[in-house]
Amino acid sequence: MEKHNQYSDESLVGSMEDFSNKYAMVNNVNIHYVEGGQGTPLILLSGWPQNWYSFHRIMPQLAKKYEVIAVDYRGMGTSGKPEDGYDKKTLARDIYELIKYLGYEKVYIAGHDIGAMVAYSFAANYPAATIKLILMDATHPSEMMLKMPMIPAKGTFTEKMNPQAPYGFWMSFNQVKGLPEQLLEDRFYLLQDWLYNYVMIDPSAMEPFERQVYAAAYNNADAIRASNGWYQTFTQDIEDESAYGPLEMPVLGIGGNIGGKTLKMSLSKKAPNLKTVELENCGHFILEEKPAEVLDLMIDFLG
């Protein structure tokens, strides 16, 4: 196989036993997903700057207990990248329409990073379709996000994200339209590698091949534009969140050294049936730094 094809969905799925590479046209967008296993359906939603493959380390074990459906939502990977529809409510509608397309009425749903925002929106908008919800190191945009600093406090912006004063410049950078595509096309790995090193306790946990897979998925202008759309809709997401009621279903929050505390603080009044876990010696990319622990927590919670 030629080197430039080794990062394709077909090649990646081909290396995973009993998983299939599929597409579905739902809500006027073509959605890519990887499916395998049997049992109650479990929707997996990755975050930025990754795709469905971020769950590949735990998908085979999950597939022994659940029907695993790892989805590239609108704007991600080889799914459609329309000009609009990147607010989390629309992304959740895409997932809901996919579930109906697959013939399911209720699902487990889990998301990391932006995927956690989509999973939260799904649970808030379609509670009858949500059996249990898992949020990984992120939750839905809320008014708290408007208080994030544009400039880091003196001495807090170093080579590693400061747990006491986290600074995420990309939240602002990704708001810019047009420029990121020009700067990062064909060299997206520069931003990705810096990000992994900054927000992970152990950057070596993100293996070179995994980095290459994600760089390939974001290395063109269309992919950068679409993925930045997830950030450019935050103000709409915040407005939508203000109208959501409590999440009545069981909710599990799993986070690292920063996300774990944030999940507990932000969800305590929104999810009455909540459990949160802060993983020790772990940064933002919990699926790479602590895959075994995340897998055990998921299975114990889902049952």
Tab-separated table of C-alpha atoms in Angstrom:
chain	number	residue	atom	x	y	z
A	1	MET	CA	0.000	0.000	0.000
A	2	GLU	CA	1.304	3.438	-0.885
A	3	LYS	CA	2.357	5.558	2.026
A	4	HIS	CA	-0.107	8.352	1.288
A	5	ASN	CA	-3.013	5.907	1.756
A	6	GLN	CA	-1.988	4.484	5.124
A	7	TYR	CA	-3.949	7.184	6.977
A	8	SER	CA	-7.211	6.637	5.095
A	9	ASP	CA	-10.308	5.402	6.899
A	10	GLU	CA	-10.254	2.223	4.827
A	11	SER	CA	-6.681	1.427	5.813
A	12	LEU	CA	-7.214	2.260	9.489
A	13	VAL	CA	-10.435	0.254	9.771
A	14	GLY	CA	-8.792	-2.609	7.904
A	15	SER	CA	-6.301	-2.943	10.745
A	16	MET	CA	-9.134	-3.333	13.282
A	17	GLU	CA	-10.804	-6.734	13.358
A	18	ASP	CA	-14.597	-6.857	12.987
A	19	PHE	CA	-15.113	-3.132	12.303
A	20	SER	CA	-16.681	-1.669	9.171
A	21	ASN	CA	-16.259	1.686	7.439
A	22	LYS	CA	-19.626	3.268	6.577
A	23	TYR	CA	-21.411	6.447	5.464
A	24	ALA	CA	-24.953	7.755	5.825
A	25	MET	CA	-26.675	10.823	4.372
A	26	VAL	CA	-28.586	12.360	7.301
A	27	ASN	CA	-29.854	15.884	7.939
A	28	ASN	CA	-28.500	16.884	4.500
A	29	VAL	CA	-24.900	15.969	5.325
A	30	ASN	CA	-22.852	12.858	4.557
A	31	ILE	CA	-21.664	11.345	7.849
A	32	HIS	CA	-18.787	8.878	8.130
A	33	TYR	CA	-18.777	6.327	10.944
A	34	VAL	CA	-17.006	3.125	11.962
A	35	GLU	CA	-19.163	0.354	13.386
A	36	GLY	CA	-18.512	-2.928	15.137
A	37	GLY	CA	-19.556	-5.150	18.031
A	38	GLN	CA	-22.939	-6.122	19.380
A	39	GLY	CA	-25.199	-5.082	22.216
A	40	THR	CA	-26.609	-1.729	23.237
A	41	PRO	CA	-25.398	0.957	20.789
A	42	LEU	CA	-22.610	3.211	22.066
A	43	ILE	CA	-21.935	6.422	20.138
A	44	LEU	CA	-18.341	7.707	20.342
A	45	LEU	CA	-17.538	11.317	19.380
A	46	SER	CA	-13.951	12.524	19.101
A	47	GLY	CA	-12.613	16.047	19.532
A	48	TRP	CA	-10.293	18.581	17.940
A	49	PRO	CA	-7.808	18.063	16.407
A	50	GLN	CA	-8.572	14.358	15.960
A	51	ASN	CA	-11.166	12.104	14.320
A	52	TRP	CA	-12.911	8.784	15.060
A	53	TYR	CA	-9.515	7.090	15.335
A	54	SER	CA	-8.926	8.683	18.751
A	55	PHE	CA	-11.004	5.838	20.240
A	56	HIS	CA	-9.141	3.067	18.386
A	57	ARG	CA	-7.253	1.849	21.463
A	58	ILE	CA	-10.436	0.987	23.363
A	59	MET	CA	-12.908	0.232	20.552
A	60	PRO	CA	-12.081	-3.516	20.294
A	61	GLN	CA	-12.703	-4.052	24.023
A	62	LEU	CA	-15.875	-1.946	23.979
A	63	ALA	CA	-17.139	-3.914	20.980
A	64	LYS	CA	-17.198	-7.060	23.098
A	65	LYS	CA	-20.019	-5.528	25.157
A	66	TYR	CA	-21.656	-2.853	22.963
A	67	GLU	CA	-22.478	-1.982	19.376
A	68	VAL	CA	-19.742	0.618	18.921
A	69	ILE	CA	-20.385	3.467	16.496
A	70	ALA	CA	-17.473	5.931	16.261
A	71	VAL	CA	-18.715	8.959	14.338
A	72	ASP	CA	-16.963	11.708	12.422
A	73	TYR	CA	-19.580	14.411	12.929
A	74	ARG	CA	-20.123	17.305	10.526
A	75	GLY	CA	-16.788	18.884	9.591
A	76	MET	CA	-14.605	16.017	10.866
A	77	GLY	CA	-12.537	13.540	8.881
A	78	THR	CA	-14.262	12.327	5.725
A	79	SER	CA	-17.726	13.530	6.746
A	80	GLY	CA	-19.324	16.417	4.900
A	81	LYS	CA	-18.022	19.944	5.433
A	82	PRO	CA	-20.838	22.345	4.505
A	83	GLU	CA	-20.577	26.084	5.013
A	84	ASP	CA	-22.754	26.107	8.135
A	85	GLY	CA	-24.380	23.962	10.806
A	86	TYR	CA	-21.468	23.720	13.254
A	87	ASP	CA	-23.380	24.757	16.367
A	88	LYS	CA	-23.642	21.846	18.776
A	89	LYS	CA	-27.437	21.674	18.532
A	90	THR	CA	-27.236	21.023	14.790
A	91	LEU	CA	-24.399	18.540	15.251
A	92	ALA	CA	-26.517	16.737	17.843
A	93	ARG	CA	-29.387	16.661	15.353
A	94	ASP	CA	-27.040	15.006	12.845
A	95	ILE	CA	-26.257	12.294	15.399
A	96	TYR	CA	-29.937	11.841	16.260
A	97	GLU	CA	-30.811	11.429	12.576
A	98	LEU	CA	-27.969	8.920	12.205
A	99	ILE	CA	-29.331	6.906	15.115
A	100	LYS	CA	-32.779	6.846	13.532
A	101	TYR	CA	-31.200	5.860	10.199
A	102	LEU	CA	-29.525	2.923	11.958
A	103	GLY	CA	-32.822	1.890	13.517
A	104	TYR	CA	-32.056	2.664	17.161
A	105	GLU	CA	-34.322	4.415	19.654
A	106	LYS	CA	-31.920	4.762	22.595
A	107	VAL	CA	-28.149	4.831	22.897
A	108	TYR	CA	-25.230	5.333	25.219
A	109	ILE	CA	-23.226	8.348	24.080
A	110	ALA	CA	-19.678	9.436	24.933
A	111	GLY	CA	-17.602	12.329	23.691
A	112	HIS	CA	-14.175	13.875	24.171
A	113	ASP	CA	-13.390	17.596	23.794
A	114	ILE	CA	-15.693	19.064	21.079
A	115	GLY	CA	-17.281	15.622	20.922
A	116	ALA	CA	-18.249	16.006	24.582
A	117	MET	CA	-20.006	19.255	23.715
A	118	VAL	CA	-21.963	17.466	20.999
A	119	ALA	CA	-22.761	14.564	23.336
A	120	TYR	CA	-24.048	16.982	25.985
A	121	SER	CA	-26.221	18.740	23.404
A	122	PHE	CA	-27.565	15.376	22.248
A	123	ALA	CA	-28.522	14.424	25.796
A	124	ALA	CA	-30.103	17.837	26.450
A	125	ASN	CA	-32.118	17.864	23.228
A	126	TYR	CA	-32.948	14.147	23.007
A	127	PRO	CA	-33.130	12.890	26.603
A	128	ALA	CA	-35.532	10.079	25.680
A	129	ALA	CA	-32.877	8.723	23.293
A	130	THR	CA	-30.047	8.975	25.837
A	131	ILE	CA	-29.576	6.054	28.237
A	132	LYS	CA	-26.325	7.285	29.772
A	133	LEU	CA	-23.910	10.122	28.963
A	134	ILE	CA	-20.101	10.211	29.252
A	135	LEU	CA	-18.212	13.512	28.979
A	136	MET	CA	-14.435	13.387	28.591
A	137	ASP	CA	-12.402	16.417	29.666
A	138	ALA	CA	-14.956	18.933	28.356
A	139	THR	CA	-18.577	19.937	28.656
A	140	HIS	CA	-21.005	22.151	26.764
A	141	PRO	CA	-20.055	25.797	26.131
A	142	SER	CA	-21.573	28.053	28.770
A	143	GLU	CA	-21.185	31.634	29.969
A	144	MET	CA	-18.083	30.510	31.880
A	145	MET	CA	-16.328	30.397	28.509
A	146	LEU	CA	-16.799	34.158	28.065
A	147	LYS	CA	-14.558	34.704	31.093
A	148	MET	CA	-11.543	32.948	29.566
A	149	PRO	CA	-8.540	35.319	29.408
A	150	MET	CA	-7.210	36.691	26.138
A	151	ILE	CA	-3.850	37.348	27.809
A	152	PRO	CA	-2.295	34.858	30.256
A	153	ALA	CA	-1.502	35.960	33.788
A	154	LYS	CA	2.164	36.788	34.340
A	155	GLY	CA	4.329	33.702	34.644
A	156	THR	CA	1.535	31.200	33.933
A	157	PHE	CA	2.079	30.567	30.197
A	158	THR	CA	4.930	28.073	30.021
A	159	GLU	CA	5.696	24.868	28.116
A	160	LYS	CA	2.862	23.062	29.932
A	161	MET	CA	-0.687	24.235	30.567
A	162	ASN	CA	-0.996	25.572	34.101
A	163	PRO	CA	-3.771	23.783	36.054
A	164	GLN	CA	-4.328	26.861	38.214
A	165	ALA	CA	-4.424	29.289	35.278
A	166	PRO	CA	-5.125	27.354	32.061
A	167	TYR	CA	-4.587	29.377	28.901
A	168	GLY	CA	-5.964	28.137	25.582
A	169	PHE	CA	-5.007	30.608	22.863
A	170	TRP	CA	-6.497	28.365	20.146
A	171	MET	CA	-9.978	29.150	21.455
A	172	SER	CA	-9.437	32.641	20.061
A	173	PHE	CA	-7.233	31.684	17.110
A	174	ASN	CA	-9.887	29.293	15.791
A	175	GLN	CA	-12.420	32.145	15.760
A	176	VAL	CA	-10.506	33.782	12.907
A	177	LYS	CA	-11.944	33.103	9.465
A	178	GLY	CA	-9.674	32.470	6.497
A	179	LEU	CA	-6.258	33.016	8.072
A	180	PRO	CA	-5.756	29.634	9.829
A	181	GLU	CA	-6.272	27.845	6.506
A	182	GLN	CA	-3.559	29.933	4.876
A	183	LEU	CA	-1.107	29.445	7.722
A	184	LEU	CA	-1.665	25.748	8.438
A	185	GLU	CA	-2.534	24.027	5.173
A	186	ASP	CA	-0.013	21.218	4.512
A	187	ARG	CA	1.653	21.870	7.884
A	188	PHE	CA	-1.083	21.366	10.428
A	189	TYR	CA	1.232	19.067	12.362
A	190	LEU	CA	3.062	22.136	13.662
A	191	LEU	CA	0.009	23.233	15.633
A	192	GLN	CA	-0.937	19.684	16.612
A	193	ASP	CA	2.481	18.734	17.966
A	194	TRP	CA	2.712	21.957	19.961
A	195	LEU	CA	-0.776	21.345	21.367
A	196	TYR	CA	-0.093	17.734	22.367
A	197	ASN	CA	3.099	18.753	24.135
A	198	TYR	CA	1.354	21.643	25.896
A	199	VAL	CA	-1.759	19.905	27.236
A	200	MET	CA	-0.442	16.371	27.879
A	201	ILE	CA	1.506	15.327	30.957
A	202	ASP	CA	3.226	12.651	28.850
A	203	PRO	CA	3.314	13.736	25.171
A	204	SER	CA	4.972	10.447	24.184
A	205	ALA	CA	1.622	8.762	24.873
A	206	MET	CA	0.452	10.240	21.558
A	207	GLU	CA	2.337	7.892	19.255
A	208	PRO	CA	3.979	9.164	16.034
A	209	PHE	CA	1.574	7.247	13.792
A	210	GLU	CA	-1.446	8.643	15.636
A	211	ARG	CA	-0.088	12.171	15.206
A	212	GLN	CA	0.343	11.510	11.484
A	213	VAL	CA	-3.222	10.207	11.168
A	214	TYR	CA	-4.669	13.360	12.708
A	215	ALA	CA	-2.350	15.689	10.800
A	216	ALA	CA	-3.482	14.072	7.557
A	217	ALA	CA	-7.131	14.555	8.541
A	218	TYR	CA	-6.692	18.321	9.088
A	219	ASN	CA	-4.024	19.143	6.536
A	220	ASN	CA	-6.190	20.886	3.948
A	221	ALA	CA	-7.947	24.245	3.940
A	222	ASP	CA	-11.452	22.765	3.851
A	223	ALA	CA	-10.831	20.619	6.938
A	224	ILE	CA	-9.337	23.547	8.856
A	225	ARG	CA	-12.248	25.825	7.924
A	226	ALA	CA	-14.861	23.255	8.913
A	227	SER	CA	-13.251	22.271	12.212
A	228	ASN	CA	-12.823	25.915	13.184
A	229	GLY	CA	-16.564	26.207	12.620
A	230	TRP	CA	-17.041	24.216	15.835
A	231	TYR	CA	-15.364	27.106	17.684
A	232	GLN	CA	-16.974	29.940	15.750
A	233	THR	CA	-20.438	28.859	16.935
A	234	PHE	CA	-19.622	29.006	20.663
A	235	THR	CA	-21.752	32.132	21.218
A	236	GLN	CA	-24.767	30.346	19.715
A	237	ASP	CA	-23.969	27.274	21.811
A	238	ILE	CA	-23.871	29.395	24.967
A	239	GLU	CA	-27.263	30.855	24.121
A	240	ASP	CA	-28.699	27.381	23.480
A	241	GLU	CA	-27.250	26.026	26.738
A	242	SER	CA	-28.989	28.687	28.781
A	243	ALA	CA	-32.344	27.165	27.795
A	244	TYR	CA	-31.461	23.545	28.634
A	245	GLY	CA	-32.908	21.865	31.693
A	246	PRO	CA	-31.011	19.444	33.946
A	247	LEU	CA	-29.615	16.206	32.569
A	248	GLU	CA	-31.698	13.575	34.335
A	249	MET	CA	-29.907	10.529	32.909
A	250	PRO	CA	-26.790	9.087	34.601
A	251	VAL	CA	-23.747	11.189	33.658
A	252	LEU	CA	-20.069	10.306	33.995
A	253	GLY	CA	-17.377	12.962	33.683
A	254	ILE	CA	-13.779	11.788	33.156
A	255	GLY	CA	-11.021	14.375	33.062
A	256	GLY	CA	-7.343	14.993	33.464
A	257	ASN	CA	-5.513	17.447	35.683
A	258	ILE	CA	-7.622	20.409	34.498
A	259	GLY	CA	-10.708	18.904	32.876
A	260	GLY	CA	-11.552	16.732	35.859
A	261	LYS	CA	-12.002	19.735	38.137
A	262	THR	CA	-13.839	21.698	35.451
A	263	LEU	CA	-16.324	18.876	34.867
A	264	LYS	CA	-17.105	18.546	38.557
A	265	MET	CA	-17.580	22.286	38.985
A	266	SER	CA	-19.639	22.892	35.847
A	267	LEU	CA	-21.858	19.793	35.999
A	268	SER	CA	-22.651	19.601	39.705
A	269	LYS	CA	-25.809	21.698	39.339
A	270	LYS	CA	-26.760	20.465	35.865
A	271	ALA	CA	-26.634	16.690	36.296
A	272	PRO	CA	-28.270	15.373	39.500
A	273	ASN	CA	-27.137	11.816	38.733
A	274	LEU	CA	-23.466	12.713	38.256
A	275	LYS	CA	-20.175	10.948	38.890
A	276	THR	CA	-16.843	12.614	38.084
A	277	VAL	CA	-13.347	11.137	38.051
A	278	GLU	CA	-10.070	13.045	37.843
A	279	LEU	CA	-7.317	10.867	36.414
A	280	GLU	CA	-3.954	11.245	38.120
A	281	ASN	CA	-0.905	12.396	36.151
A	282	CYS	CA	-3.006	12.942	33.038
A	283	GLY	CA	-3.588	15.892	30.745
A	284	HIS	CA	-6.304	16.624	28.205
A	285	PHE	CA	-5.884	13.654	25.851
A	286	ILE	CA	-7.086	11.030	28.285
A	287	LEU	CA	-7.678	8.358	25.643
A	288	GLU	CA	-3.954	8.327	24.884
A	289	GLU	CA	-2.499	8.941	28.347
A	290	LYS	CA	-4.839	6.656	30.317
A	291	PRO	CA	-6.693	4.351	27.892
A	292	ALA	CA	-6.959	1.382	30.280
A	293	GLU	CA	-8.351	3.532	33.073
A	294	VAL	CA	-10.840	5.229	30.738
A	295	LEU	CA	-11.980	1.857	29.394
A	296	ASP	CA	-12.554	0.441	32.882
A	297	LEU	CA	-14.482	3.548	33.958
A	298	MET	CA	-16.675	3.417	30.869
A	299	ILE	CA	-17.545	-0.252	31.217
A	300	ASP	CA	-18.188	0.049	34.949
A	301	PHE	CA	-20.488	3.022	34.342
A	302	LEU	CA	-22.354	1.653	31.334
A	303	GLY	CA	-22.766	-1.829	32.761
